[in-house]
JSON list of C-alpha atoms in Angstrom, two decimals:
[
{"chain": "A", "resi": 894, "resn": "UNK", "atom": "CA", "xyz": [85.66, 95.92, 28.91]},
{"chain": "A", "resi": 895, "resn": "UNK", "atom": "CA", "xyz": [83.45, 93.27, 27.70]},
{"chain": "A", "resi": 896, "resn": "UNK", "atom": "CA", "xyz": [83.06, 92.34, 24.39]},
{"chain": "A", "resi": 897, "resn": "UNK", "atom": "CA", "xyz": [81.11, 89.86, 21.80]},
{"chain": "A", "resi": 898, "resn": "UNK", "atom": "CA", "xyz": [82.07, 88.55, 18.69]},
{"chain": "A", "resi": 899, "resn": "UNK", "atom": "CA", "xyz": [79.67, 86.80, 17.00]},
{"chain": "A", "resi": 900, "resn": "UNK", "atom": "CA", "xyz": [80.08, 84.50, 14.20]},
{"chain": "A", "resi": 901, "resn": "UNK", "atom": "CA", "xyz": [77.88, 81.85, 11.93]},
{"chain": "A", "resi": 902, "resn": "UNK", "atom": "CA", "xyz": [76.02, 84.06, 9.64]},
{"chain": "A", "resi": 903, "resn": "UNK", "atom": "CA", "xyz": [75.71, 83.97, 6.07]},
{"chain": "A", "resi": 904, "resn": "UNK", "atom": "CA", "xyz": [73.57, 83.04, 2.64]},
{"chain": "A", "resi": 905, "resn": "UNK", "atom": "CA", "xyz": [71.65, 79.79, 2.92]},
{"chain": "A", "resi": 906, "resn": "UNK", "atom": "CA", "xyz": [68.72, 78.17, 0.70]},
{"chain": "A", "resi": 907, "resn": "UNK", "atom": "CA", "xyz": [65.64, 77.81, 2.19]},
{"chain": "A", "resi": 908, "resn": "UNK", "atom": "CA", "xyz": [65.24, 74.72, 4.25]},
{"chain": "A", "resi": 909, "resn": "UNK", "atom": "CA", "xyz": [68.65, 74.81, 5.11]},
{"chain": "A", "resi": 910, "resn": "UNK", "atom": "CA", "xyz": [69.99, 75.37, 8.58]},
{"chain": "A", "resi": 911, "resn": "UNK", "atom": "CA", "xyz": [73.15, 77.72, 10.05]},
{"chain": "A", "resi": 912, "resn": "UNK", "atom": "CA", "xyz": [74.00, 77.98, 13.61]},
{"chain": "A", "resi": 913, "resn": "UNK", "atom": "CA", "xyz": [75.15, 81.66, 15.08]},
{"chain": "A", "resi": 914, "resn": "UNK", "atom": "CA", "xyz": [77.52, 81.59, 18.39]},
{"chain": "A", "resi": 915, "resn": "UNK", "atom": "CA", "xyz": [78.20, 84.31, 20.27]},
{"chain": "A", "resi": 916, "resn": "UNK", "atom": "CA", "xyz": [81.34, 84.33, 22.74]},
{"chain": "A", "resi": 917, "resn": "UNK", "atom": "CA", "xyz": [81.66, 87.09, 25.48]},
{"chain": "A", "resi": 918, "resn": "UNK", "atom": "CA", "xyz": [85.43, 88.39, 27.10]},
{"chain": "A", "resi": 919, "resn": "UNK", "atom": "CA", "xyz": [86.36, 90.42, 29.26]},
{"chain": "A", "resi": 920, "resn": "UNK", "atom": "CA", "xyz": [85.73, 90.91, 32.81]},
{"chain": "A", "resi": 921, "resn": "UNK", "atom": "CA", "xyz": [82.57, 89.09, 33.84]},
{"chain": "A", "resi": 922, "resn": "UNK", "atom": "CA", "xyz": [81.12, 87.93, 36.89]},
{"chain": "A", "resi": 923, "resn": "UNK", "atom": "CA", "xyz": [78.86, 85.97, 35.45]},
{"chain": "A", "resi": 924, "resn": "UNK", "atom": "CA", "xyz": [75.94, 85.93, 32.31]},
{"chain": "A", "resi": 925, "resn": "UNK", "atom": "CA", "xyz": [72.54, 85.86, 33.09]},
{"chain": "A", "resi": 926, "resn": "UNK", "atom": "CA", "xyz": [69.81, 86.29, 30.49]},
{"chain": "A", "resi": 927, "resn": "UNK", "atom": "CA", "xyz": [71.36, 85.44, 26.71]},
{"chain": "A", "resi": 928, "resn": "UNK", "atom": "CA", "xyz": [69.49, 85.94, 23.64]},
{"chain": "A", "resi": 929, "resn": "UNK", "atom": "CA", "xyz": [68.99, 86.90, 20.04]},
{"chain": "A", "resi": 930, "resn": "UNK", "atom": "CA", "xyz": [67.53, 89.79, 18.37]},
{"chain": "A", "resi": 931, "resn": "UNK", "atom": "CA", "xyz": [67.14, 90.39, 14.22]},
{"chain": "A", "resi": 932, "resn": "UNK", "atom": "CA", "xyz": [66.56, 93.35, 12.29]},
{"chain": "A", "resi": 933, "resn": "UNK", "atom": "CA", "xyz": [65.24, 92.96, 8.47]},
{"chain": "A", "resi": 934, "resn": "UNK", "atom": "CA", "xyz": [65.22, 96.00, 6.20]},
{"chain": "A", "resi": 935, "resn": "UNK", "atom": "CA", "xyz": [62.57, 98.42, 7.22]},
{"chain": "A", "resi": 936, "resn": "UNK", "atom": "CA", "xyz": [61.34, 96.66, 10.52]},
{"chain": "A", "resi": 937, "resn": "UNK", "atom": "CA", "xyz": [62.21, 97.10, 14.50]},
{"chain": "A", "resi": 938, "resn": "UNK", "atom": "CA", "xyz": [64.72, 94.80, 15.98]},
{"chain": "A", "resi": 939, "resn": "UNK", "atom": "CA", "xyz": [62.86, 91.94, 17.61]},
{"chain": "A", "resi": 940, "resn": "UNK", "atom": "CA", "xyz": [63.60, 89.02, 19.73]},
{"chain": "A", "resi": 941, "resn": "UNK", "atom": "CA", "xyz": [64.24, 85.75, 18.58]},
{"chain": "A", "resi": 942, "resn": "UNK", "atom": "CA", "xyz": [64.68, 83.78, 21.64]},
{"chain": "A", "resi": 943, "resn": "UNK", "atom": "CA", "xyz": [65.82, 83.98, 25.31]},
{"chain": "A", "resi": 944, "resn": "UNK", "atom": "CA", "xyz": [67.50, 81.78, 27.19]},
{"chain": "A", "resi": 945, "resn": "UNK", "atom": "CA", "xyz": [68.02, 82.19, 31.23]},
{"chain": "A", "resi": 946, "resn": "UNK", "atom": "CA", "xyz": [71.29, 81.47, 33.17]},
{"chain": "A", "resi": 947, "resn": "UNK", "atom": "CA", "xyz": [69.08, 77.92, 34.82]},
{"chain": "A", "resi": 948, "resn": "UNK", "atom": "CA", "xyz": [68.43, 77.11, 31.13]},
{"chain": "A", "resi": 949, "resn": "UNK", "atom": "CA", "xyz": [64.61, 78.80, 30.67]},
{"chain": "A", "resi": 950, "resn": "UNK", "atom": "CA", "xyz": [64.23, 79.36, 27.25]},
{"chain": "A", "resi": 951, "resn": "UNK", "atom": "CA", "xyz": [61.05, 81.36, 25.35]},
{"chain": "A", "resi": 952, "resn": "UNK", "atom": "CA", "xyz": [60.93, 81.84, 21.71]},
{"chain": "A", "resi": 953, "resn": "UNK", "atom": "CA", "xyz": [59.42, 83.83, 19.08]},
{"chain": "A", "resi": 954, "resn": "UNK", "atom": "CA", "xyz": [56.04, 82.54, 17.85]},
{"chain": "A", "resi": 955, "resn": "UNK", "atom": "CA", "xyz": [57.51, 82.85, 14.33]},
{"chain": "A", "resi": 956, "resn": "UNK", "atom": "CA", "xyz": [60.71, 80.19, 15.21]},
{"chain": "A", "resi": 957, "resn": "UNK", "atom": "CA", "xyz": [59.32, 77.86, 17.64]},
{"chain": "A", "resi": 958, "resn": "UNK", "atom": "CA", "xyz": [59.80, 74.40, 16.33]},
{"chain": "A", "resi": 959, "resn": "UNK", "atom": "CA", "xyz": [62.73, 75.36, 13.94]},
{"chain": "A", "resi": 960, "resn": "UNK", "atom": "CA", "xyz": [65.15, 77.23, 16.14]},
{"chain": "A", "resi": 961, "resn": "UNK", "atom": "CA", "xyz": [66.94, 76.30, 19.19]},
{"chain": "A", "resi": 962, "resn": "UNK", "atom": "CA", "xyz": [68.93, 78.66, 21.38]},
{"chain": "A", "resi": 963, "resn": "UNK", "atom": "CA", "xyz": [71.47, 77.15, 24.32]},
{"chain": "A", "resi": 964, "resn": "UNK", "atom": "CA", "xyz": [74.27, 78.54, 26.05]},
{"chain": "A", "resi": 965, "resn": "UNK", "atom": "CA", "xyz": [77.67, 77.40, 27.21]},
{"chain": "A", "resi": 966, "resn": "UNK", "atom": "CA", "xyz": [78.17, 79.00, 30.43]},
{"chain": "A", "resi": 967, "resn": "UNK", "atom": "CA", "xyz": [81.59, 77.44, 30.79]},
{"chain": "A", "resi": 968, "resn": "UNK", "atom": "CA", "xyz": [82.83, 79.22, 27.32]},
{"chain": "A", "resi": 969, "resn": "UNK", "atom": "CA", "xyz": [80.20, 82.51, 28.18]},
{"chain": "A", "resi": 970, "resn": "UNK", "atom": "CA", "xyz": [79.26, 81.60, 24.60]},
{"chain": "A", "resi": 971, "resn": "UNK", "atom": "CA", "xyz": [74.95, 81.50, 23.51]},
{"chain": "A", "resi": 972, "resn": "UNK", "atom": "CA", "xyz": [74.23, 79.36, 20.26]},
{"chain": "A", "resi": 973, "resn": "UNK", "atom": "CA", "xyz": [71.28, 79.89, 18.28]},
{"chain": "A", "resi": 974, "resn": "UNK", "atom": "CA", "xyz": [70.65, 76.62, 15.80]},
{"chain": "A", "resi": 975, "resn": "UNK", "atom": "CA", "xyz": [68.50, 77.61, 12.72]},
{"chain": "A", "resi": 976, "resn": "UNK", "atom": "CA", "xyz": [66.71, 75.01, 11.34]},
{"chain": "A", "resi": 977, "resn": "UNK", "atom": "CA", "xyz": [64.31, 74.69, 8.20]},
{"chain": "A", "resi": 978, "resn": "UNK", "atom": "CA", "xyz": [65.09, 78.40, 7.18]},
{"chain": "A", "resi": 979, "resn": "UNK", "atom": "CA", "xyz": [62.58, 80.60, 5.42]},
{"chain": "A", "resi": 980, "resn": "UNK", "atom": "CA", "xyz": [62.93, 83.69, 3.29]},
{"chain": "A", "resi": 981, "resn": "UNK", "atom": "CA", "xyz": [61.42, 85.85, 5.89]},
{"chain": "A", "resi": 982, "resn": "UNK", "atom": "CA", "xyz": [64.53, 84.75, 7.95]},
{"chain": "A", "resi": 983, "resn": "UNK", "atom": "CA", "xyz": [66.66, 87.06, 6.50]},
{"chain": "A", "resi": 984, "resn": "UNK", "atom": "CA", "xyz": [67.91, 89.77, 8.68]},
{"chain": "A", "resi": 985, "resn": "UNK", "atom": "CA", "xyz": [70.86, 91.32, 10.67]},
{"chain": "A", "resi": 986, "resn": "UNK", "atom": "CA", "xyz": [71.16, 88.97, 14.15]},
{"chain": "A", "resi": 987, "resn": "UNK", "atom": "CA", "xyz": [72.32, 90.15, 17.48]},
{"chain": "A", "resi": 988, "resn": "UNK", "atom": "CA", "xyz": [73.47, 88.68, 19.95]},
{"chain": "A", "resi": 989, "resn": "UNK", "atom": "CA", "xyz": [72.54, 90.44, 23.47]},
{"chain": "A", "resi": 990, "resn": "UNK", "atom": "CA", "xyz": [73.94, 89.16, 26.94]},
{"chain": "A", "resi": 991, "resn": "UNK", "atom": "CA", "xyz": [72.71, 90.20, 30.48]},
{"chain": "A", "resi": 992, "resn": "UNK", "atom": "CA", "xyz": [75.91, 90.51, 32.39]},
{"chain": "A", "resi": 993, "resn": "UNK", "atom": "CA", "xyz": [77.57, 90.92, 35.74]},
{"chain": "A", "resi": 994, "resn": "UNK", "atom": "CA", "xyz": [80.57, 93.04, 35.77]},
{"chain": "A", "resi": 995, "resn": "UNK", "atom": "CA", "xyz": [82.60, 95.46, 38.04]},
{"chain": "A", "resi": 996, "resn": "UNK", "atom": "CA", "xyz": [80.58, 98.34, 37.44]},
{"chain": "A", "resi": 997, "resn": "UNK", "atom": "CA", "xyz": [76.98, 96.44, 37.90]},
{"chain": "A", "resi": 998, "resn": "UNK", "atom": "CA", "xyz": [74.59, 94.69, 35.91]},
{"chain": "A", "resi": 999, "resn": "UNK", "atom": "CA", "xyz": [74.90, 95.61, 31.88]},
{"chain": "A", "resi": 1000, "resn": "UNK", "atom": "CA", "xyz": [73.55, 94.47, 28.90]},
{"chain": "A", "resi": 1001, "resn": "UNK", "atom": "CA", "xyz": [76.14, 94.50, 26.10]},
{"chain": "A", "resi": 1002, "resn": "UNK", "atom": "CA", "xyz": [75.18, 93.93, 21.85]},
{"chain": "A", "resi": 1003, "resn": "UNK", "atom": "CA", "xyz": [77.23, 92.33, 19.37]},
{"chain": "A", "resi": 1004, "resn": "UNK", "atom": "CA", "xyz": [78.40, 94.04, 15.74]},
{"chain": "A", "resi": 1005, "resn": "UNK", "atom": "CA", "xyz": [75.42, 91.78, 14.42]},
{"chain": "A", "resi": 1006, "resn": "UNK", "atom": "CA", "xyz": [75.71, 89.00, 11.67]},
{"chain": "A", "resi": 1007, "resn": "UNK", "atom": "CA", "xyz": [73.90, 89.03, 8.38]},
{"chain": "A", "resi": 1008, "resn": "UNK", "atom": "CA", "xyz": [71.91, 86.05, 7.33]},
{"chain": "A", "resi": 1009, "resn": "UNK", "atom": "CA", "xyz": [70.48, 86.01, 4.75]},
{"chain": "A", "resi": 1010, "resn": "UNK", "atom": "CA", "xyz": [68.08, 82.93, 3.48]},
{"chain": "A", "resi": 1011, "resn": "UNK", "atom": "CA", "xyz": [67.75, 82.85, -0.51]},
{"chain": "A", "resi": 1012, "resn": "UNK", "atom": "CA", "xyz": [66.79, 80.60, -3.60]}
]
């Protein structure tokens, strides 16, 4: 019914910078919450940042200053800008929307996108 597909990942030096989007279809009232979750090797998934359907954002202590998520309601598409990359950076990255649809309120998960940030 609804569905993600997320693009953007991939290898990238440290220092360097990749952006991740995240487009939702299907039947959809309307988004609310949007964010982005990553999963290294041997750890939980975590969040990276939030952002609310007014435009509320909250990141992870570990990204402020370097990452910026936004959102293009109009496209149901979140964006997550990754800037000055690290090594510790690398991880699977998923997107996760807050939806309205016909059965309720859902929260859907993309396939996830590897990035992976390496000299």
């Amino acid at each position: 019914q609804v569905q993600f597909v997320e693009s953007g990942g991939g290898l990238v030096q440290p220092g360097g910078s990749l952006r991740l989007s995240c487009a939702a279809s299907g039947s959809i009232f309307s988004i609310q919450t949007m964010g982005w979750y990553r999963q290294a090797p041997g750890n939980q998934r975590e969040l990276v940042a939030l952002i609310s359907r007014t435009g509320i954002t909250n990141y992870a202590d570990s990204v402020k200053g370097r990452f910026t998520i936004s959102r293009d309601n109009a496209k149901n598409t979140v964006y997550l800008q990754m800037n000055s990359l690290k090594p510790e950076d690398t991880a699977v990255y998923y997107c996760n929307q807050r939806v309205i649809d016909a059965t309720g309120p859902n929260t859907y998960w993309g396939q996830g996108t590897q990035v992976t940030v390496s000299s």
